[in-house]
PDB file of C-alpha atoms in Angstrom:
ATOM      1  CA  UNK A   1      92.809-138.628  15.173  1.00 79.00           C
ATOM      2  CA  UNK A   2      93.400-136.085  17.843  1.00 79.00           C
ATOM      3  CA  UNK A   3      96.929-135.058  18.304  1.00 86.00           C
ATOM      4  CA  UNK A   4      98.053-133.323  21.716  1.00 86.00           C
ATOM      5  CA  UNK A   5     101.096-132.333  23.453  1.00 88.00           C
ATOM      6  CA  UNK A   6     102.358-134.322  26.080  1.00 91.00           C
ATOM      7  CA  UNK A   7     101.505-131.853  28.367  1.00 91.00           C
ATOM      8  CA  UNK A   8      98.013-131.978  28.115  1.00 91.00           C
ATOM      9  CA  UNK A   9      95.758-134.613  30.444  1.00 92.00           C
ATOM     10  CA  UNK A  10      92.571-136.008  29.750  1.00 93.00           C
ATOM     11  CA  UNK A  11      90.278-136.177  32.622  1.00 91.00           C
ATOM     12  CA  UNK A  12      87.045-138.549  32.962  1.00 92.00           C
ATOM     13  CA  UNK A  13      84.318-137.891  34.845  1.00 89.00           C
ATOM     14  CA  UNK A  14      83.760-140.842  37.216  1.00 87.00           C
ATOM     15  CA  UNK A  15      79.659-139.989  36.870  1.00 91.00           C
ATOM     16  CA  UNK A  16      77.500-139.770  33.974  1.00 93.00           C
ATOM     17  CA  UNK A  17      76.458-136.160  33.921  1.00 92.00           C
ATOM     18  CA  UNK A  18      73.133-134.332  32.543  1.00 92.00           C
ATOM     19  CA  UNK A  19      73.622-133.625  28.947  1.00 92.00           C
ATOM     20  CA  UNK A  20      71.533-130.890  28.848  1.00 92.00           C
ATOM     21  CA  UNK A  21      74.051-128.964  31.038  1.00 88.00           C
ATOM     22  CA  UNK A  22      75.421-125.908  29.124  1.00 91.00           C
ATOM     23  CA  UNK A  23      79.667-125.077  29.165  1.00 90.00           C
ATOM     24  CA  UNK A  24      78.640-122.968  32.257  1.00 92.00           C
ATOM     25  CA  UNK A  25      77.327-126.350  33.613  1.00 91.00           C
ATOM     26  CA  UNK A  26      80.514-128.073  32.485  1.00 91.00           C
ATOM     27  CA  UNK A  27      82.457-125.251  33.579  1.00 91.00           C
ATOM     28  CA  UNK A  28      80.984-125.697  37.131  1.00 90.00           C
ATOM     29  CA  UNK A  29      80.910-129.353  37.612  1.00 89.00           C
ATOM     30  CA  UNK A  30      85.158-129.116  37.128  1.00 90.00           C
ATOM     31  CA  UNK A  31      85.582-126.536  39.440  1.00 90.00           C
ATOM     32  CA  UNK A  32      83.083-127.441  42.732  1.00 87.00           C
ATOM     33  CA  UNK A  33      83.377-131.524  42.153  1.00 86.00           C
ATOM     34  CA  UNK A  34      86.553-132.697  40.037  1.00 85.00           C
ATOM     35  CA  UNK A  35      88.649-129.952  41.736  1.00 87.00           C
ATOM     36  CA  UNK A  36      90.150-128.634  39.134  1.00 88.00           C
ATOM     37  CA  UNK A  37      91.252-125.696  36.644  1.00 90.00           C
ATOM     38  CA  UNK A  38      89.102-125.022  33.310  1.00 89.00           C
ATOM     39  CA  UNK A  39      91.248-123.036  32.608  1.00 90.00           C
ATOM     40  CA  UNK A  40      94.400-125.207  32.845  1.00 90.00           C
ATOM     41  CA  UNK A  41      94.230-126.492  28.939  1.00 89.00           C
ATOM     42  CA  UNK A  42      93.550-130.243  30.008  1.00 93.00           C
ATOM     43  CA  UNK A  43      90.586-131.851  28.216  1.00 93.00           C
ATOM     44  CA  UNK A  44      87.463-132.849  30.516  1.00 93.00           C
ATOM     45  CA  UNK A  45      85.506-135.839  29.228  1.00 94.00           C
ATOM     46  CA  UNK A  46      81.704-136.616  30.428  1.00 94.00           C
ATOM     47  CA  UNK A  47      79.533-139.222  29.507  1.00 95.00           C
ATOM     48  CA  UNK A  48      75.738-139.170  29.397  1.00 94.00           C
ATOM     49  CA  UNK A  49      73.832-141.760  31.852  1.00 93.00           C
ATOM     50  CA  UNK A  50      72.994-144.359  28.778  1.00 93.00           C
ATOM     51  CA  UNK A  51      76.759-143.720  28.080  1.00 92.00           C
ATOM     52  CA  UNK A  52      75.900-142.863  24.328  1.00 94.00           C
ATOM     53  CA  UNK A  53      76.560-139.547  24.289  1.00 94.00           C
ATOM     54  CA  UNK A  54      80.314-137.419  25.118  1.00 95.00           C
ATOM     55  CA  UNK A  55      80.781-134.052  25.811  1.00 95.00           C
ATOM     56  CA  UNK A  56      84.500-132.267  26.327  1.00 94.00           C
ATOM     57  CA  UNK A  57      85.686-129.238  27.926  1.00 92.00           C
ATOM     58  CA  UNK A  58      88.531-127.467  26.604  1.00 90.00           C
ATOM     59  CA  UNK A  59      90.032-124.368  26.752  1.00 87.00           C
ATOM     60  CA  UNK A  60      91.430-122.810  23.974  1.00 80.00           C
ATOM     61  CA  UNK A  61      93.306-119.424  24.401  1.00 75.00           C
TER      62      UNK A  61
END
């Protein structure tokens, strides 16, 4: 079970995304096509294309 503040938003990617991509890739893929701030402490979800596999972005300070 994964307990967060309230504060905290998860965000989905609406695509499947490469799994081979690296953080950096992660990193880049939120900031040129969901628009948003790594950096911000919100959780970003992506799914693989068979949709077996999940990979999440977080930033921890």
């Amino acid at each position: 079970m994964l307990l967060l503040p309230r504060a905290v938003r998860i965000h989905p990617a609406a695509e499947p995304v490469d799994m081979r991509n690296s953080i950096d890739g992660l990193f880049v893929h939120v900031q040129r096509v969901l628009v948003a701030d790594a950096y911000s402490g919100h959780l970003f979800v992506f799914v693989s294309k068979r949709r077996d596999k999940v990979k999440v972005l977080a930033w921890e300070r």
